[in-house]
Each structure stands twice: as C-alpha cells, then as structure tokens.
Amino acid sequence: SAVISQKPSRDICQRGTSLTIQCQVDSQVTMMFWYRQQPGQSLTLIATANQGSEATYESGFVIDKFPISRPNLTFSTLTVSNMSPEDSSIYLCSVGRDSNQPQHFGDGTRLSIL
Amino acid sequence: QKEVEQDPGPLSVPEGAIVSLNCTYSNSAFQYFMWYRQYSRKGPELLMYTYSSGNKEDGRFTAQVDKSSKYISLFIRDSQPSDSATYLCAMSGETSGSRLTFGEGTQLTVNP
C-alpha cells in the first residue's frame, strides 16, 4: 500500500492562530480524505480533497474553517483556521488508489490548542 | 441514533483466547465493510476488507458480514499481546473508496 506522510506529527498552538497540515503520498492516488479524531472518539470525515477543484465538505464542516488544497495526485493540505481549544484533536489524511480501493491512513497530526 | 454502533469496551483477554469484535449498523446502503487496527499514537491500519455478505479469512483474522441482520464481526484466533490495540469497524456505500462511516472503536488488551 501507499506510504503516507503527514507533517507536522504534532503541534501546540495558540488560540486564534491557524495551522496547515500536509499530506504527502509516495504514489499517485485518486482519492484523498481528511478526518478528525477527537479525544476518545472515533473518526469523523471532514472533507474529500478533490484534485483541481474545491473540496467536498461534510455537514458541520465549512471551507472558511478548514480550507483544503489538492494541487496534484500526491499532495494535499488541510488548514485549521482561527483555532480554539475545541479544535484540539488528531487530524488524519487517508488515501485510496481509486474509488474501488479501500482507504489507507497516515499517522495523523496531534493538535493541541492552548 | 448512530449509523454504526460498536461497543467501546475495554475488552481484556488472556493470550491465546479467541476474540470476537462486533458492529451493528442501520444504513442498508452500506456494501463495503472494513476493519482497521489502531495502535496508540498511530493511524488506523487496514486489517480486513469485505464486500457484501459472507466470510473472509486472513491468517488469524476472520471477518464476517451478515447484511440481513446489519451485523459484522471480526474474530481473532490465538490472540497475542501484539494484538492489543483499538479495533475500528468502518463502512461505505457506493464504492469501497467512498466516504467511510466509523464505529466508535473497541479497545482490546491481550494479557500475556
């Protein structure tokens, strides 16, 4: 399966600031997703990152808060904007080689907001 | 009501035991069913992947899907301390690569 690298692996940020998380894959993939895993909870899909077009957001998530870029088939970024303590979470990138292949995950970015 | 229900545990078993992990779901559109294993401070790792109803075996792991009952299971035979992790069930609809809906995860500890 693809090797998925996320940066940073963890960060501690101040309230009101923004952080951009990178997801790099070692091979071209059609599907890229961003999930959030809040402490002690399961994964919730934030959005599908579409190459060359705007991301598709799930209910409860908006582009102004979580802008996403997908410039090519191996790279995507998620920005968490104007952070508050409620944004403290693990943010995970997942990829699928195509729409008929299961998703594989990176190790996530552990974000704490003070 | 959650679309996918999974007992969070924790579940503690002795080494060598057979472990049974289960999820129920309410959305009949789900066709693809996955089990992920997540170690502490790591991302979920795909363990098993099945389409529609039936069984699939891979080494010590067996996945079962009963779409009529909306119930899926993961069995681990001869459990090892290295199996200690959180196990997440996940499901998707139209294609296996489409959006996933996860269960809450079951925390498993296998004691030597």
Tab-separated table of C-alpha atoms in Angstrom:
chain	number	residue	atom	x	y	z
A	1	SER	CA	0.000	0.000	0.000
A	2	ALA	CA	0.994	3.640	-0.413
A	3	VAL	CA	3.305	5.339	2.078
A	4	ILE	CA	1.524	8.351	3.557
A	5	SER	CA	3.450	11.067	5.360
A	6	GLN	CA	1.814	13.761	7.433
A	7	LYS	CA	3.526	16.877	8.747
A	8	PRO	CA	3.705	18.053	11.419
A	9	SER	CA	3.177	14.951	13.544
A	10	ARG	CA	2.124	17.124	16.453
A	11	ASP	CA	1.871	20.775	17.423
A	12	ILE	CA	0.765	23.005	20.255
A	13	CYS	CA	-0.806	26.226	19.061
A	14	GLN	CA	-2.220	29.397	20.497
A	15	ARG	CA	-5.891	30.265	20.348
A	16	GLY	CA	-6.803	32.304	17.269
A	17	THR	CA	-3.912	31.118	15.102
A	18	SER	CA	-4.018	28.823	12.066
A	19	LEU	CA	-2.054	25.681	11.213
A	20	THR	CA	-1.572	23.966	7.881
A	21	ILE	CA	-1.159	20.181	7.851
A	22	GLN	CA	0.471	18.474	4.892
A	23	CYS	CA	-0.235	15.012	3.493
A	24	GLN	CA	2.239	13.536	1.012
A	25	VAL	CA	1.796	10.159	-0.727
A	26	ASP	CA	4.575	8.243	-2.456
A	27	SER	CA	2.391	7.344	-5.446
A	28	GLN	CA	-0.488	8.895	-7.346
A	29	VAL	CA	-3.893	8.330	-5.782
A	30	THR	CA	-7.337	9.308	-6.930
A	31	MET	CA	-8.988	9.694	-3.555
A	32	MET	CA	-7.775	11.777	-0.613
A	33	PHE	CA	-9.764	12.495	2.507
A	34	TRP	CA	-9.326	14.391	5.769
A	35	TYR	CA	-10.726	13.030	9.038
A	36	ARG	CA	-10.822	14.288	12.605
A	37	GLN	CA	-10.490	12.044	15.653
A	38	GLN	CA	-11.371	13.834	18.856
A	39	PRO	CA	-10.005	12.504	22.158
A	40	GLY	CA	-11.503	9.116	22.991
A	41	GLN	CA	-13.750	9.181	19.939
A	42	SER	CA	-13.867	7.647	16.500
A	43	LEU	CA	-13.076	9.213	13.154
A	44	THR	CA	-15.315	11.778	11.513
A	45	LEU	CA	-14.899	12.768	7.870
A	46	ILE	CA	-14.194	16.464	7.386
A	47	ALA	CA	-13.990	16.590	3.599
A	48	THR	CA	-12.959	14.888	0.390
A	49	ALA	CA	-9.994	16.626	-1.230
A	50	ASN	CA	-10.624	16.878	-4.980
A	51	GLN	CA	-7.700	17.361	-7.324
A	52	GLY	CA	-8.040	20.603	-9.257
A	53	SER	CA	-11.349	21.646	-7.722
A	54	GLU	CA	-12.895	22.678	-4.424
A	55	ALA	CA	-13.097	20.112	-1.645
A	56	THR	CA	-16.406	18.469	-0.764
A	57	TYR	CA	-17.247	19.160	2.877
A	58	GLU	CA	-19.357	17.059	5.224
A	59	SER	CA	-22.193	18.505	7.239
A	60	GLY	CA	-20.852	20.574	10.102
A	61	PHE	CA	-17.574	21.462	8.416
A	62	VAL	CA	-17.050	24.620	6.341
A	63	ILE	CA	-14.380	25.836	3.971
A	64	ASP	CA	-13.658	29.024	5.935
A	65	LYS	CA	-12.691	26.970	8.983
A	66	PHE	CA	-10.980	24.056	7.190
A	67	PRO	CA	-9.649	25.197	3.809
A	68	ILE	CA	-8.197	22.305	1.797
A	69	SER	CA	-5.887	22.274	-1.193
A	70	ARG	CA	-5.142	19.382	-3.565
A	71	PRO	CA	-2.773	20.643	-6.260
A	72	ASN	CA	-1.877	17.185	-7.631
A	73	LEU	CA	-2.438	13.452	-7.181
A	74	THR	CA	0.162	13.011	-4.402
A	75	PHE	CA	-0.294	16.007	-2.102
A	76	SER	CA	-2.967	17.773	-0.056
A	77	THR	CA	-3.102	20.300	2.772
A	78	LEU	CA	-5.667	20.962	5.468
A	79	THR	CA	-5.640	24.276	7.316
A	80	VAL	CA	-7.311	24.618	10.689
A	81	SER	CA	-8.171	28.318	10.933
A	82	ASN	CA	-8.766	30.615	13.896
A	83	MET	CA	-8.204	27.732	16.298
A	84	SER	CA	-9.973	27.312	19.624
A	85	PRO	CA	-9.480	24.633	22.326
A	86	GLU	CA	-12.387	22.682	20.765
A	87	ASP	CA	-10.169	22.085	17.713
A	88	SER	CA	-7.752	20.029	19.814
A	89	SER	CA	-7.845	16.712	18.028
A	90	ILE	CA	-5.986	14.289	15.789
A	91	TYR	CA	-6.283	15.157	12.105
A	92	LEU	CA	-5.797	12.245	9.706
A	93	CYS	CA	-5.261	12.048	5.988
A	94	SER	CA	-6.439	8.953	4.118
A	95	VAL	CA	-5.953	7.896	0.515
A	96	GLY	CA	-7.482	5.442	-1.919
A	97	ARG	CA	-5.708	4.420	-5.112
A	98	ASP	CA	-9.031	4.664	-6.891
A	99	SER	CA	-12.699	4.741	-5.963
A	100	ASN	CA	-12.811	0.925	-5.775
A	101	GLN	CA	-9.921	0.515	-3.363
A	102	PRO	CA	-10.134	0.756	0.436
A	103	GLN	CA	-8.604	3.738	2.204
A	104	HIS	CA	-5.251	3.790	3.961
A	105	PHE	CA	-4.341	6.303	6.641
A	106	GLY	CA	-1.384	8.370	7.661
A	107	ASP	CA	-0.317	8.527	11.303
A	108	GLY	CA	-2.090	11.806	11.888
A	109	THR	CA	-1.299	15.221	13.312
A	110	ARG	CA	-1.907	15.629	17.035
A	111	LEU	CA	-3.022	19.203	17.605
A	112	SER	CA	-3.434	20.897	20.981
A	113	ILE	CA	-4.780	24.427	21.338
A	114	LEU	CA	-3.967	26.447	24.421
B	1	GLN	CA	-29.031	7.127	16.713
B	2	LYS	CA	-25.568	6.495	15.328
B	3	GLU	CA	-25.318	4.886	11.898
B	4	VAL	CA	-22.713	2.436	13.219
B	5	GLU	CA	-22.719	1.063	16.764
B	6	GLN	CA	-19.663	-0.575	18.323
B	7	ASP	CA	-19.081	-1.497	21.939
B	8	PRO	CA	-16.086	0.594	23.060
B	9	GLY	CA	-15.004	-1.961	25.673
B	10	PRO	CA	-12.423	-2.080	27.094
B	11	LEU	CA	-12.015	-5.789	26.404
B	12	SER	CA	-9.307	-7.747	28.204
B	13	VAL	CA	-8.475	-11.367	27.328
B	14	PRO	CA	-5.662	-13.816	28.109
B	15	GLU	CA	-3.122	-14.695	25.453
B	16	GLY	CA	-4.357	-17.457	23.167
B	17	ALA	CA	-8.039	-16.587	23.545
B	18	ILE	CA	-10.440	-16.177	20.658
B	19	VAL	CA	-11.598	-12.572	20.418
B	20	SER	CA	-14.915	-11.530	18.919
B	21	LEU	CA	-15.485	-7.901	17.949
B	22	ASN	CA	-18.799	-6.707	16.558
B	23	CYS	CA	-20.577	-3.777	14.941
B	24	THR	CA	-24.174	-3.154	14.006
B	25	TYR	CA	-25.373	-0.602	11.518
B	26	SER	CA	-28.624	0.961	10.385
B	27	ASN	CA	-27.914	2.156	6.837
B	28	SER	CA	-28.855	-0.581	4.352
B	29	ALA	CA	-26.879	1.239	1.629
B	30	PHE	CA	-23.580	0.103	3.158
B	31	GLN	CA	-21.955	-2.510	0.928
B	32	TYR	CA	-18.258	-2.376	1.816
B	33	PHE	CA	-17.077	-3.294	5.294
B	34	MET	CA	-13.653	-2.793	6.772
B	35	TRP	CA	-11.808	-3.425	9.999
B	36	TYR	CA	-8.951	-1.179	10.990
B	37	ARG	CA	-6.469	-1.661	13.834
B	38	GLN	CA	-5.128	1.428	15.556
B	39	TYR	CA	-2.155	1.331	17.891
B	40	SER	CA	-1.592	4.176	20.309
B	41	ARG	CA	-0.269	7.301	18.560
B	42	LYS	CA	-0.557	5.718	15.118
B	43	GLY	CA	-3.047	5.968	12.293
B	44	PRO	CA	-5.621	3.242	11.559
B	45	GLU	CA	-4.169	0.260	9.688
B	46	LEU	CA	-6.424	-1.685	7.315
B	47	LEU	CA	-6.851	-5.271	8.548
B	48	MET	CA	-9.756	-6.726	6.629
B	49	TYR	CA	-11.935	-5.588	3.765
B	50	THR	CA	-15.094	-7.351	2.582
B	51	TYR	CA	-17.852	-6.686	0.113
B	52	SER	CA	-21.473	-7.569	0.881
B	53	SER	CA	-22.321	-10.639	2.977
B	54	GLY	CA	-20.023	-13.557	3.682
B	55	ASN	CA	-16.793	-14.531	5.380
B	56	LYS	CA	-13.191	-13.650	4.684
B	57	GLU	CA	-10.188	-15.198	6.362
B	58	ASP	CA	-6.617	-13.897	6.562
B	59	GLY	CA	-4.298	-15.771	8.885
B	60	ARG	CA	-5.621	-15.497	12.438
B	61	PHE	CA	-8.297	-12.993	11.423
B	62	THR	CA	-11.792	-13.763	10.104
B	63	ALA	CA	-14.303	-11.112	9.081
B	64	GLN	CA	-17.999	-11.919	8.798
B	65	VAL	CA	-20.765	-9.797	7.298
B	66	ASP	CA	-24.473	-10.500	7.700
B	67	LYS	CA	-26.299	-7.830	5.718
B	68	SER	CA	-29.721	-9.260	6.568
B	69	SER	CA	-29.043	-8.588	10.243
B	70	LYS	CA	-26.892	-5.498	9.603
B	71	TYR	CA	-24.167	-7.065	11.730
B	72	ILE	CA	-20.453	-7.514	11.147
B	73	SER	CA	-17.834	-9.342	13.193
B	74	LEU	CA	-14.092	-9.727	13.425
B	75	PHE	CA	-12.657	-12.853	15.033
B	76	ILE	CA	-9.053	-13.085	16.188
B	77	ARG	CA	-7.769	-16.597	16.858
B	78	ASP	CA	-4.837	-17.384	19.136
B	79	SER	CA	-4.682	-13.765	20.273
B	80	GLN	CA	-1.258	-12.305	21.033
B	81	PRO	CA	-0.151	-9.373	23.217
B	82	SER	CA	0.800	-7.623	19.969
B	83	ASP	CA	-2.918	-7.629	19.062
B	84	SER	CA	-3.534	-5.129	21.873
B	85	ALA	CA	-4.949	-2.080	20.101
B	86	THR	CA	-8.186	-0.309	19.268
B	87	TYR	CA	-10.220	-2.003	16.535
B	88	LEU	CA	-12.441	0.171	14.379
B	89	CYS	CA	-15.153	-1.038	12.051
B	90	ALA	CA	-15.878	1.138	9.020
B	91	MET	CA	-18.387	1.026	6.191
B	92	SER	CA	-19.056	2.695	2.883
B	93	GLY	CA	-21.789	2.749	0.291
B	94	GLU	CA	-21.422	3.090	-3.471
B	95	THR	CA	-17.759	2.160	-3.716
B	96	SER	CA	-15.108	0.945	-1.306
B	97	GLY	CA	-13.221	4.178	-1.852
B	98	SER	CA	-16.068	6.484	-0.959
B	99	ARG	CA	-16.638	8.179	2.361
B	100	LEU	CA	-16.264	5.916	5.417
B	101	THR	CA	-18.516	5.819	8.455
B	102	PHE	CA	-16.702	4.507	11.510
B	103	GLY	CA	-17.760	2.799	14.679
B	104	GLU	CA	-16.522	4.117	17.987
B	105	GLY	CA	-13.756	1.507	18.224
B	106	THR	CA	-13.169	-1.318	20.724
B	107	GLN	CA	-10.091	-1.152	22.922
B	108	LEU	CA	-8.566	-4.648	23.224
B	109	THR	CA	-5.858	-5.782	25.641
B	110	VAL	CA	-4.347	-9.262	25.350
B	111	ASN	CA	-2.583	-10.217	28.555
B	112	PRO	CA	0.485	-12.486	28.454
